[in-house]
Short mmCIF file of N, CA and C in Angstrom, two decimals:
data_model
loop_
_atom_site.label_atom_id
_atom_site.label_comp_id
_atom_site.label_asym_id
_atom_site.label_seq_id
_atom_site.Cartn_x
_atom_site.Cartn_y
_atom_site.Cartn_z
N UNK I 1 83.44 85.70 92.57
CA UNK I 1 83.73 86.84 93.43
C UNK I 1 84.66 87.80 92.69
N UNK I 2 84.28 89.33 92.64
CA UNK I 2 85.37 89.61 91.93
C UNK I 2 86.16 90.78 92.88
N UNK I 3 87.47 90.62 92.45
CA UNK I 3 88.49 91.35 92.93
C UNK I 3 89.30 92.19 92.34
N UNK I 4 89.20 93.08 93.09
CA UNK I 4 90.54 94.34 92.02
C UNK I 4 91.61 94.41 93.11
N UNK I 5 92.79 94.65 92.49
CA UNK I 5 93.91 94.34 93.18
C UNK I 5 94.71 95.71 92.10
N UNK I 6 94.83 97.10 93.45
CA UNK I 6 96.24 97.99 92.78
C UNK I 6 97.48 97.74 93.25
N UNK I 7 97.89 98.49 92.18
CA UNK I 7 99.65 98.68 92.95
C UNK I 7 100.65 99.13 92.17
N UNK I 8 101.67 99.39 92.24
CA UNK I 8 102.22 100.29 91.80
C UNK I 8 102.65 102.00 92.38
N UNK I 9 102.18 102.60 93.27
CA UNK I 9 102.26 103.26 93.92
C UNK I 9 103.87 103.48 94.63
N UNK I 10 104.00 104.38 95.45
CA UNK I 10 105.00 104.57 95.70
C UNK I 10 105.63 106.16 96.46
N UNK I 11 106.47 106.21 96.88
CA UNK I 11 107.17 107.89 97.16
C UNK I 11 107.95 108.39 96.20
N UNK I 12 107.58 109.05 95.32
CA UNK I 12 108.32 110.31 94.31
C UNK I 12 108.52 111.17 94.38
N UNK I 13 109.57 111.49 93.57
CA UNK I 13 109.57 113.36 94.32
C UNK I 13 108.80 114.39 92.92
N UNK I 14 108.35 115.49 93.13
CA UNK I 14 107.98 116.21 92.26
C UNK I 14 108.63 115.78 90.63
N UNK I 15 107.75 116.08 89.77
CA UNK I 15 108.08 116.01 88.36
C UNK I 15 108.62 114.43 87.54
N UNK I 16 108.74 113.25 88.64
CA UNK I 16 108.77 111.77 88.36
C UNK I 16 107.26 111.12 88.11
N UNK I 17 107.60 109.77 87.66
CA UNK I 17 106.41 109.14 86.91
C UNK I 17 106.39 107.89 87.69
N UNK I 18 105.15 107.57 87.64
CA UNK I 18 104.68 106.30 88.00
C UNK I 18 103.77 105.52 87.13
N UNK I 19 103.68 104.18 87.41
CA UNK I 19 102.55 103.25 86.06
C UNK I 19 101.99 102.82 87.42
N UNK I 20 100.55 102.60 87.58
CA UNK I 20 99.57 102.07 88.72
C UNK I 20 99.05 100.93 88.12
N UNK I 21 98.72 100.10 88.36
CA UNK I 21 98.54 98.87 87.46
C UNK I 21 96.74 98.26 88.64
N UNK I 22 96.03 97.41 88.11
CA UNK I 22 95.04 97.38 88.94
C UNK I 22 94.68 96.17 88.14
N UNK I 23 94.85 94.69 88.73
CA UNK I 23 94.15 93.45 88.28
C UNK I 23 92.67 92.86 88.75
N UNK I 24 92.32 92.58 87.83
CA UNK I 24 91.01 92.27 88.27
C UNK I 24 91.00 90.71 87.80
N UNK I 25 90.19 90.05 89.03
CA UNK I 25 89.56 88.81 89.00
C UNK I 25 88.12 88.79 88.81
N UNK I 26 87.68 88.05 88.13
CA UNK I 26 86.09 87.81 88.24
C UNK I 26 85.14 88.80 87.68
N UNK I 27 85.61 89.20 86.94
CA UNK I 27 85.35 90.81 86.07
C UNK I 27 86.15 90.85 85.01
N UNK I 28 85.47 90.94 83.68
CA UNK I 28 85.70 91.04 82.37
C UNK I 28 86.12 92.57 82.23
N UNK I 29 87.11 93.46 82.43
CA UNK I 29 87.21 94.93 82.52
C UNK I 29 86.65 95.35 80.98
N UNK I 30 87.33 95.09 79.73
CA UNK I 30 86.72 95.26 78.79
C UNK I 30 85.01 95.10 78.69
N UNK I 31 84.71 94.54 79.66
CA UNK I 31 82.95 94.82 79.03
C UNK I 31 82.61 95.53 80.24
N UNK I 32 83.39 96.88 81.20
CA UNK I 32 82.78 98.00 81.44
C UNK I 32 83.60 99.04 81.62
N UNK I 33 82.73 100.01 81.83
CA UNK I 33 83.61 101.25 81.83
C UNK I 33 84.48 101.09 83.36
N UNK I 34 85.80 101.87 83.15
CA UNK I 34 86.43 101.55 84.34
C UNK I 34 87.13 102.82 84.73
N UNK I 35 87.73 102.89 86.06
CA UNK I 35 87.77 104.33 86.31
C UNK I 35 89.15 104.42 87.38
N UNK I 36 89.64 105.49 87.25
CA UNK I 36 90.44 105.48 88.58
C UNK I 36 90.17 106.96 89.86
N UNK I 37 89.99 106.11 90.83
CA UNK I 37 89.88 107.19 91.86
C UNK I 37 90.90 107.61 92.68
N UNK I 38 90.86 108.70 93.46
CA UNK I 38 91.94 108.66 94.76
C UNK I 38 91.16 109.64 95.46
N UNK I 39 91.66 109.41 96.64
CA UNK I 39 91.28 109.93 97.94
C UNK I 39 92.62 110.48 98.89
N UNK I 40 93.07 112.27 99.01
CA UNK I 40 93.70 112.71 99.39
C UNK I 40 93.57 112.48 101.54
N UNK I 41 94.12 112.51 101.91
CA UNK I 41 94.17 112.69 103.31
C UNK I 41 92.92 114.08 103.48
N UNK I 42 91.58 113.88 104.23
CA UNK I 42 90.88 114.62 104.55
C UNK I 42 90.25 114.97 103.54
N UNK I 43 90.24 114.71 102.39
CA UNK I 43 89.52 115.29 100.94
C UNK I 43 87.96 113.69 100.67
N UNK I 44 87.66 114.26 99.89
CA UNK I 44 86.74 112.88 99.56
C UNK I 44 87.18 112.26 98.04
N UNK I 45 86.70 111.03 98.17
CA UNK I 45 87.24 110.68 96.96
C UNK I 45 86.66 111.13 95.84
N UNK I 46 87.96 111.32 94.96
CA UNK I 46 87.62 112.20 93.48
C UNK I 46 87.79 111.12 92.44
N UNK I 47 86.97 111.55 91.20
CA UNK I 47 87.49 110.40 89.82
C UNK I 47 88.80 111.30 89.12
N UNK I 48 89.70 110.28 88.48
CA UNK I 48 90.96 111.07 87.91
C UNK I 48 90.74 110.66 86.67
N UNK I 49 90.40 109.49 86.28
CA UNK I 49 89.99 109.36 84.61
C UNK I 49 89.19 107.85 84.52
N UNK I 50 88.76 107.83 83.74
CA UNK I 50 87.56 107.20 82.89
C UNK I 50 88.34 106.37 81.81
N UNK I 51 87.82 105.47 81.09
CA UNK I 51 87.93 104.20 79.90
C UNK I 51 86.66 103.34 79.83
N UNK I 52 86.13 104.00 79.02
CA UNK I 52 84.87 103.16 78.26
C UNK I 52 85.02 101.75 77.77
N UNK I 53 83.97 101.00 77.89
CA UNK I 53 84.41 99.98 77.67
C UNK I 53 84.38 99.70 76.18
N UNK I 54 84.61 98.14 76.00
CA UNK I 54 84.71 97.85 74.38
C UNK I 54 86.31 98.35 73.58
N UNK I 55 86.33 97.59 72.22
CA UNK I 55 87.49 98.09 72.06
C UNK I 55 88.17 98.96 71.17
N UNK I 56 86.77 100.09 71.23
CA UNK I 56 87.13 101.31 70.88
C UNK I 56 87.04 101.91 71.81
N UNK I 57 88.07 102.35 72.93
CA UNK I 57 87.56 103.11 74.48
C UNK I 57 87.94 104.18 74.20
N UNK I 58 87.07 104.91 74.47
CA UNK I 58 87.32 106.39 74.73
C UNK I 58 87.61 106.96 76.19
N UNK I 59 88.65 107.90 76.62
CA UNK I 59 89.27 108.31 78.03
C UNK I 59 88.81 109.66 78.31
N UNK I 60 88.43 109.79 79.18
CA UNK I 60 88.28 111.26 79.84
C UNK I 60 88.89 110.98 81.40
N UNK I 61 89.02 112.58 81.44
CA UNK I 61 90.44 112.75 82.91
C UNK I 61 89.87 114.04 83.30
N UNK I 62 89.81 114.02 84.63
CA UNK I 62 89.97 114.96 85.51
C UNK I 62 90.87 116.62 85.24
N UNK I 63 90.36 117.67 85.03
CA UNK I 63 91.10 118.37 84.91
C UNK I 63 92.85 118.53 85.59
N UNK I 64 92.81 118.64 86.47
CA UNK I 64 93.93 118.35 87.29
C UNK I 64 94.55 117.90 86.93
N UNK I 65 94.15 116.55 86.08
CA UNK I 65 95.68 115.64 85.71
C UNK I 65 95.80 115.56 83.88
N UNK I 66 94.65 116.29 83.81
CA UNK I 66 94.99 116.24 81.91
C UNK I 66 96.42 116.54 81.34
N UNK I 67 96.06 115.86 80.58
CA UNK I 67 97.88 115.62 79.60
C UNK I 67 98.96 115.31 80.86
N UNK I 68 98.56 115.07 81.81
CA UNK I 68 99.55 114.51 82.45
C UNK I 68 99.68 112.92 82.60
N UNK I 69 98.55 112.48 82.84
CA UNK I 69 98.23 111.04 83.14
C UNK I 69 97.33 110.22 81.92
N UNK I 70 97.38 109.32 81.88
CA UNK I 70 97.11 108.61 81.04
C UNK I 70 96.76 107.11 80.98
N UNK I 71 95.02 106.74 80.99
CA UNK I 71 94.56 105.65 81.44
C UNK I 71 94.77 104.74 80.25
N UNK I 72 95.00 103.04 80.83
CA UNK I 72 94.56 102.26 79.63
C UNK I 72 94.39 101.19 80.20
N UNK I 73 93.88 100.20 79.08
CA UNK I 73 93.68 98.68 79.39
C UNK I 73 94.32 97.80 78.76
N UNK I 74 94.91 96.68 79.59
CA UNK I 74 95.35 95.57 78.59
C UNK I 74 94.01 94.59 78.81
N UNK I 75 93.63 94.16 77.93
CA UNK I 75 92.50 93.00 77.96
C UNK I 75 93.00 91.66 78.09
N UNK I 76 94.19 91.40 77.35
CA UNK I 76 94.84 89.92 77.09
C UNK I 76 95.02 89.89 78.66
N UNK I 77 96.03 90.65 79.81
CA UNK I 77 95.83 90.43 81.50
C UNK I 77 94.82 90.91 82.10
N UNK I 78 93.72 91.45 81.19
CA UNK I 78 92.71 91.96 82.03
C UNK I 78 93.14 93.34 83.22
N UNK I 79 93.86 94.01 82.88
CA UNK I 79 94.49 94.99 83.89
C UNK I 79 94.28 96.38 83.37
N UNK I 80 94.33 97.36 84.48
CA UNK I 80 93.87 98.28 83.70
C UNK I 80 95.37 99.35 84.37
N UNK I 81 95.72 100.32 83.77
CA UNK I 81 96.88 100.88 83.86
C UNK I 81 96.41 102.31 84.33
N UNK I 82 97.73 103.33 85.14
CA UNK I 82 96.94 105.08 85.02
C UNK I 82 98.67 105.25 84.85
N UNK I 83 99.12 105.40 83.81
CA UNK I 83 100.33 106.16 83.71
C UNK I 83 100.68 107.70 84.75
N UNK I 84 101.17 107.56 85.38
CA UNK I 84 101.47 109.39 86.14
C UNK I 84 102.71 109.77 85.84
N UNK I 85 102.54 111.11 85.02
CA UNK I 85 103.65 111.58 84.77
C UNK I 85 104.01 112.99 85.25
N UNK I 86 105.38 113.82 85.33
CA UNK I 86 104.83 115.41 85.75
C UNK I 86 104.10 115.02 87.04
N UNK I 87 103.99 114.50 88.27
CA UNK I 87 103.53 114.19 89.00
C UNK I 87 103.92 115.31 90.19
N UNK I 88 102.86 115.52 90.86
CA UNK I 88 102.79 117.11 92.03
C UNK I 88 102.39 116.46 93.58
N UNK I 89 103.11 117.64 93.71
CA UNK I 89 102.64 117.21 95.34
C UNK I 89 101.10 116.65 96.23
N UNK I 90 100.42 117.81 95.10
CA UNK I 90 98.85 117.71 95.06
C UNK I 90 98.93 116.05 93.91
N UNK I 91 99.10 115.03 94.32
CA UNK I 91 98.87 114.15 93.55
C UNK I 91 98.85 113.21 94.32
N UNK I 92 99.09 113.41 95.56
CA UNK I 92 99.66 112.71 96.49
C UNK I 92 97.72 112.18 97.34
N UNK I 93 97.89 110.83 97.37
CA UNK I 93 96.50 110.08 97.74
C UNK I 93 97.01 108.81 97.75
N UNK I 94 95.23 108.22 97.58
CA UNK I 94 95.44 106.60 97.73
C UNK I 94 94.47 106.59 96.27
N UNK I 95 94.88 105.73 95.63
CA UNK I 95 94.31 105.61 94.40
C UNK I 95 93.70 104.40 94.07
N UNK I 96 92.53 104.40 93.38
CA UNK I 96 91.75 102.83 93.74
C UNK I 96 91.15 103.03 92.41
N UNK I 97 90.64 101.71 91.86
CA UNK I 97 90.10 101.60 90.56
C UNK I 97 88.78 101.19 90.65
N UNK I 98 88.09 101.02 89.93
CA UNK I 98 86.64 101.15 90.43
C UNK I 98 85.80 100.99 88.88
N UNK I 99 84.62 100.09 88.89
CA UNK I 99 83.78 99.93 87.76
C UNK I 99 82.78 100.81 87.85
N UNK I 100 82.05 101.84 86.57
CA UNK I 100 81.62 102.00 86.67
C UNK I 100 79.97 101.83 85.77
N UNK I 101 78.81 101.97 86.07
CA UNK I 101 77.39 101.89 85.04
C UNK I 101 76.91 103.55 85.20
N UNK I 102 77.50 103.94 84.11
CA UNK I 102 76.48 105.25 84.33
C UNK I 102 77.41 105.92 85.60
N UNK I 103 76.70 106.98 86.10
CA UNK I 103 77.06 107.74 86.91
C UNK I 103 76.87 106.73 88.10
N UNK I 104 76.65 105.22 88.54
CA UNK I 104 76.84 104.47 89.72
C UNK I 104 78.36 103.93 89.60
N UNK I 105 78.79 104.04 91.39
CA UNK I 105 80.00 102.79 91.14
C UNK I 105 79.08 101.84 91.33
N UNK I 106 79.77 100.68 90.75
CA UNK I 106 79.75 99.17 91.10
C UNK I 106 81.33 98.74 91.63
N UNK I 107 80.65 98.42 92.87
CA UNK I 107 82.16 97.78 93.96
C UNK I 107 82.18 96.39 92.95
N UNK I 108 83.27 95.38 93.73
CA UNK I 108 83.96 96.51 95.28
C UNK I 108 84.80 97.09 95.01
N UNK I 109 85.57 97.84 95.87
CA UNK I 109 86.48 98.99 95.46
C UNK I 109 87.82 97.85 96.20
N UNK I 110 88.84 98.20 96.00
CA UNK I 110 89.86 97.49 96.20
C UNK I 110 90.74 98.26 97.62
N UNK I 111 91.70 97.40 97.83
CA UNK I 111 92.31 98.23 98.89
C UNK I 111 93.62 99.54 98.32
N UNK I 112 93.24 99.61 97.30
CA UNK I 112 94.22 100.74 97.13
C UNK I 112 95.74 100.79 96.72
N UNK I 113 95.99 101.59 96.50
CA UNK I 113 97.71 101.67 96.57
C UNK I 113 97.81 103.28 96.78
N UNK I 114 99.13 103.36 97.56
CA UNK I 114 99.25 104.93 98.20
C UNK I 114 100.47 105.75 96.75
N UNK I 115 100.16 106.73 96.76
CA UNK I 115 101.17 107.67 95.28
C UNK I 115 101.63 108.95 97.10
N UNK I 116 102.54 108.85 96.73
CA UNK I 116 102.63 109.97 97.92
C UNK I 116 104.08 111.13 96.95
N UNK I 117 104.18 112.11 96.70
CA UNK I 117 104.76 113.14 96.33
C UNK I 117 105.49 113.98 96.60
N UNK I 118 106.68 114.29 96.96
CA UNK I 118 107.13 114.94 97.88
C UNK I 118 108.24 116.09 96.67
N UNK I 119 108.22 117.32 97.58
CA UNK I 119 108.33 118.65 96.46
C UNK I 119 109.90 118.99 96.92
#
């Protein structure tokens, strides 16, 4: 069965950093691409960045958060990381990690962890 488990999240105020951390059970993260999402209050959920799998990964990010945030993986805990730095009010969601094939998710999606922002 596999499980993703975030966290890290938290209340910051404008221009502070956070590390989001997201463990996975039952899922080899290194053998797929992996992703982080969030979902604002009333918005739909958006992707914030990407990590290819294998262990040459290549990252792509969401305009919004370029050069601000910064995805990675540890393989030895199997965990996958979203550094937030420079962090905005507009940053403020529930953030969930998520496998992906191609343009499909593959669940399950996890229960989240909340980033909330305050200016």
């Amino acid at each position: 069965q596999v499980q993703l488990v975030e966290s890290g999240g938290g209340l910051v105020q404008a221009g502070d950093s956070l590390r989001l951390s997201c463990v996975a059970s039952g899922r080899t993260l290194s053998n797929y691409t992996m992703n982080w999402f969030r979902q604002a209050p009333g918005q739909e959920r958006e992707r914030v960045a990407t990590i290819s799998k294998g262990s040459s990964a290549s990252t792509d990010y969401a305009d919004s958060v370029k050069g601000r945030f910064t995805i990675a993986r540890d393989d030895a805990k199997n965990t996958l990381y979203l550094q937030m730095n420079s962090l905005k009010p507009e940053d403020t969601a529930v953030y969930y990690c998520v496998t992906t094939i191609g343009k499909y998710v593959v669940g399950p999606w996890g229960q989240g962890t909340r980033v909330t922002v305050s200016s």
